[in-house]
Amino acid sequence: MDNQYLQTINGDLWLTEDERENLKISYRIKEVLFSKQSPFQHVMVLDSYDFGRMLVLDGVVQTTSIDGHIYNEMISHIPLNLHPNPEKVLIIGGGDCGVAREVCKYDSVKEIDMVEIDELVVSACKEHLPEVSGNLSDPRVNFLFIDGVKYVENKQNEYDVIIVDSSDPIGPAEQLFSKDFYTNLYKALKDDGLMVCQSQSPVFHLDVLKRSYSHIQSLFPITKLYTAVVPTYPGGLWSFTIGSKKYEDVKSDNFSKDTKYVNQAILEGCFKLPEFLQQALK
Amino acid sequence: MDNQYLQTINGDLWLTEDERENLKISYRIKEVLFSKQSPFQHVMVLDSYDFGRMLVLDGVVQTTSIDGHIYNEMISHIPLNLHPNPEKVLIIGGGDCGVAREVCKYDSVKEIDMVEIDELVVSACKEHLPEVSGNLSDPRVNFLFIDGVKYVENKQNEYDVIIVDSSDPIGPAEQLFSKDFYTNLYKALKDDGLMVCQSQSPVFHLDVLKRSYSHIQSLFPITKLYTAVVPTYPGGLWSFTIGSKKYEDVKSDNFSKDTKYVNQAILEGCFKLPEFLQQALK
């Protein structure tokens, strides 16, 4: 049962995230449901005591059944409520299928291209993490198991909304935070399109957030930052940045999708930033 | 240097919070600045790599120089902006002095009674945690090193605002979450007074939050819940509950205190609750 990421201590199984030099978080684990090396990373689905089932990539928790919906709802419903009529949506990353699941809740959406480099993440989540993936089987979702950075290089004027659901900007995901990549997203969007990306922790990675925000601000006429609380991410507070060619305000005044976190109050409140963040973006 | 809460691993000093059965958080420590047993608890001030200086009681991190201001600003400025003219304020707990420091920013406030059971916490924080305590020396603050539960038993019609800055509802702080205690707070408040308490994590202690909210709702005509993100508390998301005899809305439309987290946007946005919390309070 043990591998390099799991340890047995006094008969209990523990996963310890130790990518950070000065902070370690350990989760007590009930059961290893899936564990396999893909060409890109080590993929596990674990059942934990406090957070339910968890997707773990290279030993780092990515999403859990207890709070995965918060991140996935926030990165999906906010941009889809800024755009008045999203029909064609591109998701880059998002292998846990939670974003695609949320996007499928919009009848206006006709087509969803989901570009995820690692097919093993998708198959593992569909089978072992139904709380997040929803066993996704909507025919509007077109899976493409290729590199998202390469995919957008030659796209022009094609998408209404692009959602970048990346992991941390270390290793392969680093390019998903580069100005070249955002430039290609701008081109891939229609004249009134908009994009969103996760822009990391305002507490621990304010430098990444500011760089990413500044790249997007230099390309798009409208740039907006919003936050949510994701309990399993260090620091809890997480940021998302929107780059929009035309639409600026939330359209809905009576949000009523089937959600656990997002509602009309959150749609309006999520753009209200604490003072240190307002200062950091000046 | 080592004690029961600190361990040396490969030459590095670590504090591991292990009060939770299924989740352990370990902080790498630079230096132990203060470590002593009081009649009530074990008190440490540590200098950590990622969170700056930290107050640690019985091995559990209470506040840090990197994010202590968030909790202290949120539990102070929100009630002080609901009340139009707070003059006499009672703080129960709050030994790190951060709440008293924020309350002192209001010229309308003439008198602050600060009732903290453990004098050693106050002296340790004044000396070793100036980022949080501000080396508090405002003459309006009247320190009373006694039991807050007993203190409010015979108070009547005396305070404009009461702030309950308690630790978790385990052991001595348990009574600070009881209906008897809230009943005494109600009596200790003037006819237009209001109280606020921290009501724990909506993610991990929704039961405590709901019980506390329901007690307050049964006593006060107006009950309001608000949230903030405190990175060093497990789950990040934290809740506060207000019980008010008269005032319901934020008075200020141009908040301008010297703060790092609270601003006009947060004053308005903090009451906008995610869907699962709105449902839980129904």
Coordinates of C-alpha atoms in Angstrom, one line a residue:
Chain A
M1 CA 0.0 0.0 0.0
D2 CA 2.8 2.4 0.9
N3 CA 4.6 4.5 -1.8
Q4 CA 7.0 7.5 -1.6
Y5 CA 4.1 9.8 -0.7
L6 CA 2.4 7.7 2.0
Q7 CA 3.7 6.6 5.4
T8 CA 2.3 4.2 8.0
I9 CA 2.6 5.6 11.6
N10 CA 1.4 3.6 14.6
G11 CA -0.8 1.6 12.2
D12 CA -2.4 4.7 10.6
L13 CA -1.8 5.7 7.0
W14 CA -0.8 9.3 6.4
L15 CA -0.2 11.5 3.4
T16 CA 2.2 14.4 4.1
E17 CA 2.5 17.2 1.6
D18 CA 6.1 18.3 1.9
E19 CA 6.7 20.4 -1.2
R20 CA 6.8 23.5 1.0
E21 CA 10.0 24.1 2.9
N22 CA 8.6 25.5 6.0
L23 CA 5.0 24.1 6.3
K24 CA 3.9 20.5 6.2
I25 CA 0.3 19.3 6.2
S26 CA -0.5 15.7 6.9
Y27 CA -3.9 14.0 6.2
R28 CA -4.9 10.7 7.8
I29 CA -6.0 8.3 5.1
K30 CA -8.6 5.5 5.2
E31 CA -7.9 3.9 1.9
V32 CA -5.9 4.2 -1.3
L33 CA -8.4 3.9 -4.2
F34 CA -6.1 4.5 -7.1
S35 CA -2.3 4.9 -7.5
K36 CA -0.4 4.9 -10.8
Q37 CA 2.3 6.8 -12.6
S38 CA 1.3 8.5 -15.8
P39 CA 3.7 9.8 -18.4
F40 CA 3.3 13.2 -16.7
Q41 CA 2.9 12.7 -13.0
H42 CA 2.1 10.3 -10.2
V43 CA -1.7 10.1 -9.8
M44 CA -3.6 9.0 -6.7
V45 CA -7.2 9.0 -5.4
L46 CA -7.2 8.6 -1.6
D47 CA -10.1 8.4 0.8
S48 CA -9.3 10.6 3.8
Y49 CA -10.9 11.0 7.2
D50 CA -11.5 14.7 7.3
F51 CA -11.8 15.7 3.6
G52 CA -13.4 12.7 1.9
R53 CA -11.9 11.5 -1.3
M54 CA -8.9 13.5 -2.6
L55 CA -7.1 13.7 -6.0
V56 CA -3.4 13.8 -5.3
L57 CA -0.8 14.6 -8.0
D58 CA 2.9 14.1 -7.3
G59 CA 2.0 13.9 -3.6
V60 CA 0.1 17.2 -3.5
V61 CA -3.7 17.4 -2.8
Q62 CA -5.5 19.0 -5.8
T63 CA -9.1 18.7 -5.0
T64 CA -11.3 16.9 -2.4
S65 CA -14.9 15.8 -2.3
I66 CA -15.5 18.0 0.7
D67 CA -14.4 21.3 -0.9
G68 CA -13.6 20.7 -4.6
H69 CA -17.0 22.2 -5.5
I70 CA -15.9 25.6 -4.2
Y71 CA -13.0 26.0 -6.5
N72 CA -14.9 24.5 -9.5
E73 CA -18.0 26.6 -9.0
M74 CA -16.1 29.8 -8.5
I75 CA -13.9 29.4 -11.6
S76 CA -17.0 28.5 -13.8
H77 CA -20.1 30.4 -12.7
I78 CA -18.4 33.8 -12.3
P79 CA -17.2 34.1 -16.0
L80 CA -20.3 32.4 -17.3
N81 CA -22.4 35.1 -15.6
L82 CA -20.3 38.0 -17.0
H83 CA -20.8 36.7 -20.5
P84 CA -24.5 37.2 -21.6
N85 CA -24.6 34.2 -23.9
P86 CA -21.7 31.8 -23.7
E87 CA -22.0 29.1 -26.4
K88 CA -18.5 27.8 -27.0
V89 CA -16.3 27.2 -24.0
L90 CA -12.7 26.0 -23.8
I91 CA -11.4 24.5 -20.6
I92 CA -7.6 24.1 -20.2
G93 CA -6.6 21.6 -17.5
G94 CA -9.4 20.7 -15.2
G95 CA -8.7 16.9 -15.3
D96 CA -10.9 16.3 -12.3
C97 CA -13.9 17.2 -14.6
G98 CA -15.4 19.4 -12.0
V99 CA -15.2 22.6 -14.1
A100 CA -16.8 20.8 -17.2
R101 CA -19.6 19.6 -14.9
E102 CA -20.4 23.2 -13.8
V103 CA -20.2 24.5 -17.3
C104 CA -22.7 21.8 -18.4
K105 CA -25.3 23.5 -16.2
Y106 CA -25.7 26.3 -18.8
D107 CA -28.2 25.6 -21.5
S108 CA -26.7 28.4 -23.7
V109 CA -23.5 26.4 -23.9
K110 CA -23.4 24.3 -27.1
E111 CA -19.9 23.0 -27.1
I112 CA -17.2 22.5 -24.5
D113 CA -13.6 21.7 -25.6
M114 CA -11.7 20.2 -22.7
V115 CA -8.0 20.1 -23.2
E116 CA -6.2 18.1 -20.5
I117 CA -2.7 16.8 -21.0
D118 CA -3.1 13.7 -18.7
E119 CA -5.8 11.2 -19.7
L120 CA -5.1 9.2 -16.5
V121 CA -6.3 12.0 -14.3
V122 CA -9.6 12.1 -16.1
S123 CA -10.2 8.4 -16.0
A124 CA -9.2 8.1 -12.3
C125 CA -11.5 11.0 -11.3
K126 CA -14.4 9.7 -13.4
E127 CA -14.2 6.3 -11.7
H128 CA -13.1 7.2 -8.1
L129 CA -14.1 10.8 -7.5
P130 CA -17.7 11.1 -8.6
E131 CA -18.4 13.8 -6.0
V132 CA -16.2 16.1 -8.0
S133 CA -16.4 14.8 -11.6
G134 CA -20.1 13.9 -11.5
N135 CA -19.3 10.9 -13.6
L136 CA -19.3 13.5 -16.4
S137 CA -20.9 12.1 -19.6
D138 CA -22.5 15.2 -21.2
P139 CA -22.3 14.9 -25.1
R140 CA -21.4 18.6 -25.4
V141 CA -17.9 17.9 -23.8
N142 CA -15.2 17.1 -26.3
F143 CA -12.1 15.7 -24.6
L144 CA -8.7 16.4 -26.1
F145 CA -5.8 14.8 -24.3
I146 CA -3.1 17.2 -25.6
D147 CA -0.9 20.1 -24.3
G148 CA -3.2 23.2 -23.8
V149 CA -0.3 25.6 -24.4
K150 CA 0.2 24.2 -27.9
Y151 CA -3.5 23.8 -28.5
V152 CA -4.2 27.5 -28.3
E153 CA -1.2 28.6 -30.4
N154 CA -3.2 28.6 -33.6
K155 CA -6.7 29.3 -32.5
Q156 CA -8.4 32.5 -33.6
N157 CA -11.7 34.1 -32.8
E158 CA -13.3 30.8 -31.7
Y159 CA -14.4 30.9 -28.0
D160 CA -16.8 32.9 -25.9
V161 CA -15.2 31.9 -22.6
I162 CA -11.9 30.2 -21.8
I163 CA -11.3 28.7 -18.3
V164 CA -7.7 28.0 -17.3
D165 CA -7.8 25.4 -14.5
S166 CA -4.1 24.9 -14.0
S167 CA -2.1 23.5 -11.1
D168 CA 0.7 25.5 -9.4
P169 CA 3.1 27.4 -11.7
I170 CA 5.9 24.9 -11.1
G171 CA 7.1 22.4 -13.8
P172 CA 4.7 21.8 -16.8
A173 CA 2.0 24.3 -15.6
E174 CA 4.6 27.2 -15.5
Q175 CA 3.8 28.2 -19.1
L176 CA 0.1 28.6 -18.2
F177 CA 1.1 31.7 -16.3
S178 CA 3.2 33.3 -19.1
K179 CA 2.4 36.4 -21.1
D180 CA 2.8 34.4 -24.4
F181 CA 0.1 32.0 -23.3
Y182 CA -2.3 34.8 -22.3
T183 CA -1.6 36.5 -25.7
N184 CA -2.7 33.3 -27.4
L185 CA -5.9 33.1 -25.2
Y186 CA -6.7 36.7 -26.3
K187 CA -6.5 35.6 -30.0
A188 CA -8.5 32.4 -29.4
L189 CA -11.4 34.5 -27.9
K190 CA -14.1 36.1 -30.0
D191 CA -14.4 39.9 -30.1
D192 CA -16.6 39.9 -27.0
G193 CA -15.0 36.9 -25.3
L194 CA -13.5 36.6 -21.8
M195 CA -11.0 34.3 -20.0
V196 CA -10.4 33.4 -16.4
C197 CA -7.5 31.7 -14.7
Q198 CA -6.7 30.7 -11.1
S199 CA -4.1 33.2 -10.0
Q200 CA -2.8 31.5 -6.8
S201 CA -2.8 32.5 -3.1
P202 CA -2.9 36.2 -2.3
V203 CA -1.2 35.3 1.0
F204 CA 1.7 33.1 -0.1
H205 CA 2.1 33.9 -3.8
L206 CA 1.2 37.6 -4.1
D207 CA 4.1 37.9 -6.6
V208 CA 2.6 35.3 -8.9
L209 CA -0.8 36.9 -8.6
K210 CA 0.5 40.4 -9.4
R211 CA 2.6 39.2 -12.4
S212 CA -0.4 37.2 -13.8
Y213 CA -2.8 40.2 -13.2
S214 CA -0.3 42.6 -14.9
H215 CA 0.1 40.3 -18.0
I216 CA -3.7 40.1 -18.4
Q217 CA -4.2 43.8 -17.8
S218 CA -1.7 44.6 -20.5
L219 CA -3.7 42.6 -23.0
F220 CA -7.4 43.0 -22.1
P221 CA -9.4 46.2 -21.8
I222 CA -11.1 44.8 -18.7
T223 CA -9.3 43.0 -15.9
K224 CA -11.0 41.8 -12.7
L225 CA -9.8 39.9 -9.7
Y226 CA -12.0 37.9 -7.4
T227 CA -11.5 35.6 -4.4
A228 CA -12.9 32.5 -2.8
V229 CA -12.0 30.3 0.2
V230 CA -10.8 26.9 -0.6
P231 CA -10.1 25.1 2.7
T232 CA -7.6 22.6 1.5
Y233 CA -5.4 25.1 -0.2
P234 CA -2.7 26.6 2.1
G235 CA -3.9 29.9 3.5
G236 CA -7.5 29.2 2.4
L237 CA -7.9 32.4 0.4
W238 CA -7.6 31.9 -3.4
S239 CA -7.7 34.3 -6.3
F240 CA -9.0 34.2 -9.8
T241 CA -8.3 36.8 -12.6
I242 CA -10.6 37.6 -15.4
G243 CA -9.5 39.2 -18.7
S244 CA -12.5 40.4 -20.7
K245 CA -12.7 42.1 -24.1
K246 CA -16.2 43.6 -23.5
Y247 CA -18.3 42.4 -20.6
E248 CA -17.6 43.8 -17.2
D249 CA -20.6 43.2 -14.9
V250 CA -22.5 40.2 -13.6
K251 CA -25.6 39.9 -15.7
S252 CA -27.7 37.7 -13.4
D253 CA -29.8 39.3 -10.7
N254 CA -31.4 36.0 -9.7
F255 CA -28.8 33.3 -9.9
S256 CA -30.4 29.9 -9.5
K257 CA -28.1 27.1 -10.7
D258 CA -27.8 23.9 -8.6
T259 CA -24.7 24.9 -6.5
K260 CA -23.4 24.6 -3.0
Y261 CA -21.2 27.6 -2.8
V262 CA -22.0 30.2 -5.5
N263 CA -25.3 32.2 -5.2
Q264 CA -26.4 35.7 -6.0
A265 CA -24.7 37.1 -2.9
I266 CA -21.3 35.5 -3.8
L267 CA -21.6 36.6 -7.5
E268 CA -21.8 40.2 -6.2
G269 CA -19.5 39.9 -3.1
C270 CA -16.6 38.0 -4.6
F271 CA -15.1 41.1 -6.3
K272 CA -15.0 43.0 -3.0
L273 CA -11.3 42.7 -2.1
P274 CA -9.5 43.3 1.2
E275 CA -7.4 46.4 1.6
F276 CA -4.0 44.7 1.1
L277 CA -5.2 43.2 -2.2
Q278 CA -6.6 46.5 -3.5
Q279 CA -3.3 48.1 -2.6
A280 CA -1.3 45.3 -4.3
L281 CA -3.1 45.8 -7.6
K282 CA -2.6 49.5 -7.8
Chain B
M1 CA 15.0 24.4 23.6
D2 CA 12.8 21.4 23.0
N3 CA 9.6 20.9 25.0
Q4 CA 6.5 18.6 24.5
Y5 CA 5.3 20.7 21.6
L6 CA 8.5 21.2 19.7
Q7 CA 10.7 18.6 17.9
T8 CA 14.1 18.8 16.2
I9 CA 14.1 17.0 12.9
N10 CA 17.3 16.8 10.8
G11 CA 18.6 19.9 12.7
D12 CA 15.4 21.9 12.1
L13 CA 13.0 22.9 14.8
W14 CA 9.3 22.2 14.1
L15 CA 6.0 22.8 15.9
T16 CA 3.4 20.2 15.1
E17 CA -0.3 21.0 15.9
D18 CA -1.7 17.6 16.7
E19 CA -5.0 18.3 18.6
R20 CA -6.9 17.2 15.5
E21 CA -7.1 13.4 15.0
N22 CA -6.9 13.3 11.2
L23 CA -5.0 16.5 10.2
K24 CA -1.6 17.6 11.4
I25 CA 0.0 21.0 10.5
S26 CA 3.7 21.5 11.1
Y27 CA 5.5 24.9 11.1
R28 CA 9.3 25.3 10.7
I29 CA 10.5 27.4 13.6
K30 CA 13.4 29.9 13.6
E31 CA 13.5 30.7 17.3
V32 CA 11.7 30.2 20.6
L33 CA 11.2 33.7 22.0
F34 CA 9.1 32.9 25.0
S35 CA 8.0 29.6 26.7
K36 CA 6.4 29.3 30.1
Q37 CA 3.6 27.5 31.9
S38 CA 0.9 29.8 33.3
P39 CA -1.8 28.6 35.9
F40 CA -4.1 28.2 32.9
Q41 CA -2.1 27.0 29.9
H42 CA 1.4 26.6 28.3
V43 CA 2.3 29.9 26.6
M44 CA 4.9 30.3 23.8
V45 CA 5.9 33.0 21.3
L46 CA 7.8 31.4 18.4
D47 CA 9.4 33.0 15.4
S48 CA 8.5 30.9 12.3
Y49 CA 9.7 30.9 8.7
D50 CA 6.5 31.4 6.9
F51 CA 4.2 33.1 9.3
G52 CA 6.5 35.4 11.3
R53 CA 6.0 35.4 15.1
M54 CA 3.2 33.2 16.5
L55 CA 1.4 33.0 19.8
V56 CA 1.0 29.3 20.7
L57 CA -1.2 28.2 23.6
D58 CA -1.0 24.5 24.7
G59 CA 0.7 23.8 21.4
V60 CA -1.9 25.4 19.1
V61 CA -1.2 28.5 17.0
Q62 CA -3.6 31.3 18.1
T63 CA -2.4 34.3 16.1
T64 CA 0.6 35.2 13.9
S65 CA 2.3 38.4 12.8
I66 CA 1.5 37.6 9.2
D67 CA -2.3 37.2 9.5
G68 CA -3.3 38.1 13.1
H69 CA -4.5 41.5 11.9
I70 CA -7.3 39.9 9.7
Y71 CA -9.0 38.2 12.7
N72 CA -8.5 41.2 15.0
E73 CA -9.7 43.8 12.4
M74 CA -12.8 41.7 11.4
I75 CA -14.0 41.1 15.0
S76 CA -13.5 44.8 15.9
H77 CA -14.4 47.1 13.0
I78 CA -17.5 45.3 11.9
P79 CA -19.4 45.8 15.2
L80 CA -17.9 49.2 15.7
N81 CA -19.4 50.3 12.4
L82 CA -22.8 48.9 13.1
H83 CA -23.0 50.9 16.3
P84 CA -23.3 54.6 15.5
N85 CA -21.6 55.9 18.7
P86 CA -19.7 53.2 20.7
E87 CA -18.4 54.7 23.9
K88 CA -17.9 51.9 26.4
V89 CA -16.6 48.6 25.0
L90 CA -16.0 45.3 26.8
I91 CA -13.5 42.8 25.3
I92 CA -13.6 39.2 26.8
G93 CA -10.4 37.2 26.0
G94 CA -8.2 38.8 23.4
G95 CA -5.0 38.4 25.4
D96 CA -2.8 39.1 22.3
C97 CA -4.1 42.7 22.6
G98 CA -4.9 43.0 18.9
V99 CA -8.6 43.6 19.4
A100 CA -8.0 46.3 22.0
R101 CA -5.5 47.9 19.6
E102 CA -8.2 48.1 16.8
V103 CA -10.9 49.4 19.2
C104 CA -8.5 52.2 20.2
K105 CA -8.7 53.5 16.7
Y106 CA -12.2 54.9 17.4
D107 CA -12.2 58.4 19.0
S108 CA -15.8 57.9 20.1
V109 CA -14.6 55.1 22.4
K110 CA -14.0 56.5 25.9
E111 CA -13.4 53.3 27.9
I112 CA -12.3 49.7 27.1
D113 CA -12.6 47.0 29.7
M114 CA -10.4 44.1 28.7
V115 CA -11.1 40.9 30.7
E116 CA -8.5 38.3 30.1
I117 CA -8.1 35.3 32.4
D118 CA -4.4 34.8 31.7
E119 CA -2.0 37.8 32.5
L120 CA 1.0 35.9 31.1
V121 CA -0.5 35.9 27.6
V122 CA -0.8 39.7 27.7
S123 CA 2.7 40.3 29.0
A124 CA 4.2 37.8 26.5
C125 CA 2.4 39.4 23.5
K126 CA 3.2 42.9 24.6
E127 CA 6.9 42.1 24.7
H128 CA 7.4 39.6 21.9
L129 CA 4.5 40.1 19.5
P130 CA 4.4 43.8 18.8
E131 CA 3.1 43.3 15.3
V132 CA -0.2 42.0 16.8
S133 CA -0.3 43.8 20.2
G134 CA 1.0 47.1 19.0
N135 CA 2.8 47.4 22.4
L136 CA -0.6 48.5 23.6
S137 CA -0.4 51.3 26.1
D138 CA -3.6 53.4 25.5
P139 CA -4.9 54.8 28.8
R140 CA -8.5 54.0 27.8
V141 CA -7.8 50.3 28.2
N142 CA -8.5 48.9 31.6
F143 CA -7.0 45.4 32.1
L144 CA -8.8 43.0 34.3
F145 CA -7.1 39.6 34.7
I146 CA -10.2 37.6 35.8
D147 CA -12.7 35.1 34.4
G148 CA -14.8 36.7 31.8
V149 CA -17.7 34.4 32.4
K150 CA -17.9 35.4 36.1
Y151 CA -17.3 39.1 35.2
V152 CA -20.4 39.5 33.1
E153 CA -22.7 37.6 35.6
N154 CA -23.7 40.8 37.5
K155 CA -23.3 43.5 34.9
Q156 CA -26.4 45.4 33.7
N157 CA -27.0 47.9 31.0
E158 CA -23.4 49.0 30.9
Y159 CA -21.8 48.5 27.5
D160 CA -22.4 49.7 24.0
V161 CA -20.4 46.9 22.3
I162 CA -19.1 43.6 23.7
I163 CA -16.4 41.6 21.7
V164 CA -15.9 38.0 22.7
D165 CA -12.5 37.0 21.4
S166 CA -12.3 33.4 22.7
S167 CA -10.2 30.4 21.8
D168 CA -11.9 27.1 20.7
P169 CA -14.8 25.8 22.7
I170 CA -12.8 23.1 24.4
G171 CA -11.9 23.2 28.1
P172 CA -12.1 26.7 29.8
A173 CA -13.5 28.5 26.7
E174 CA -16.4 26.1 26.4
Q175 CA -18.6 28.3 28.6
L176 CA -18.0 31.2 26.2
F177 CA -20.3 29.4 23.8
S178 CA -23.1 28.7 26.2
K179 CA -26.6 30.2 26.2
D180 CA -26.2 31.3 29.9
F181 CA -23.2 33.3 28.9
Y182 CA -24.9 35.0 25.9
T183 CA -27.9 35.8 28.3
N184 CA -25.5 37.6 30.6
L185 CA -24.0 39.5 27.7
Y186 CA -27.5 40.6 26.7
K187 CA -28.1 42.0 30.2
A188 CA -24.7 43.7 30.3
L189 CA -25.4 45.6 27.1
K190 CA -27.3 48.9 27.0
D191 CA -30.7 49.1 25.3
D192 CA -29.1 49.7 21.9
G193 CA -26.0 47.6 22.5
L194 CA -24.6 44.8 20.4
M195 CA -22.2 41.9 20.8
V196 CA -20.0 39.9 18.5
C197 CA -18.3 36.5 19.0
Q198 CA -16.1 34.3 16.9
S199 CA -18.3 31.4 15.9
Q200 CA -15.7 28.9 14.5
S201 CA -15.1 27.4 11.1
P202 CA -18.1 26.9 8.9
V203 CA -16.3 24.0 7.3
F204 CA -15.1 22.0 10.3
H205 CA -17.4 23.2 13.1
L206 CA -20.7 24.0 11.4
D207 CA -22.4 22.4 14.4
V208 CA -20.8 24.8 16.9
L209 CA -21.6 27.7 14.5
K210 CA -25.2 26.7 14.2
R211 CA -25.7 26.2 18.0
S212 CA -24.0 29.5 18.8
Y213 CA -26.1 31.4 16.1
S214 CA -29.3 29.8 17.4
H215 CA -28.6 30.8 21.0
I216 CA -27.9 34.4 20.0
Q217 CA -31.0 34.4 17.7
S218 CA -33.2 33.3 20.6
L219 CA -32.0 36.3 22.7
F220 CA -31.4 39.2 20.3
P221 CA -33.9 40.8 17.9
I222 CA -31.1 41.0 15.2
T223 CA -28.6 38.3 14.5
K224 CA -26.1 38.5 11.7
L225 CA -23.3 36.2 10.5
Y226 CA -20.2 37.3 8.6
T227 CA -17.1 35.6 7.5
A228 CA -13.4 36.3 6.8
V229 CA -10.4 34.3 5.7
V230 CA -7.8 33.6 8.4
P231 CA -5.0 31.7 6.6
T232 CA -3.5 30.0 9.8
Y233 CA -6.9 28.7 10.9
P234 CA -7.7 25.2 9.5
G235 CA -9.9 25.6 6.5
G236 CA -9.2 29.4 6.2
L237 CA -12.8 30.4 6.3
W238 CA -13.9 31.8 9.7
S239 CA -17.2 33.0 11.1
F240 CA -18.3 35.7 13.4
T241 CA -21.9 36.2 14.8
I242 CA -23.4 39.5 15.9
G243 CA -26.3 39.8 18.3
S244 CA -27.8 43.3 18.3
K245 CA -30.6 45.0 20.2
K246 CA -31.2 47.8 17.7
Y247 CA -28.7 48.5 15.0
E248 CA -28.6 46.3 11.9
D249 CA -26.7 48.1 9.1
V250 CA -23.2 49.3 8.6
K251 CA -23.3 53.1 9.2
S252 CA -20.1 54.1 7.4
D253 CA -20.1 54.7 3.7
N254 CA -16.5 55.9 3.6
F255 CA -14.5 53.7 6.0
S256 CA -11.0 55.1 6.5
K257 CA -9.2 53.6 9.5
D258 CA -5.6 52.5 9.3
T259 CA -6.2 48.9 8.5
K260 CA -4.7 46.1 6.3
Y261 CA -7.7 43.9 5.6
V262 CA -11.0 45.8 6.4
N263 CA -12.1 48.5 4.0
Q264 CA -15.5 49.8 2.8
A265 CA -15.8 46.8 0.3
I266 CA -15.2 44.3 3.1
L267 CA -17.6 46.0 5.5
E268 CA -20.3 45.6 2.8
G269 CA -19.2 42.2 1.4
C270 CA -18.5 40.2 4.6
F271 CA -22.2 39.6 5.2
K272 CA -22.6 37.9 1.7
L273 CA -22.6 34.2 2.6
P274 CA -22.0 31.2 0.4
E275 CA -25.1 29.0 -0.4
F276 CA -24.3 26.2 2.0
L277 CA -24.1 28.7 4.9
Q278 CA -27.3 30.5 4.0
Q279 CA -29.0 27.0 3.9
A280 CA -27.4 26.0 7.3
L281 CA -28.8 29.1 9.0
K282 CA -32.4 28.6 7.8

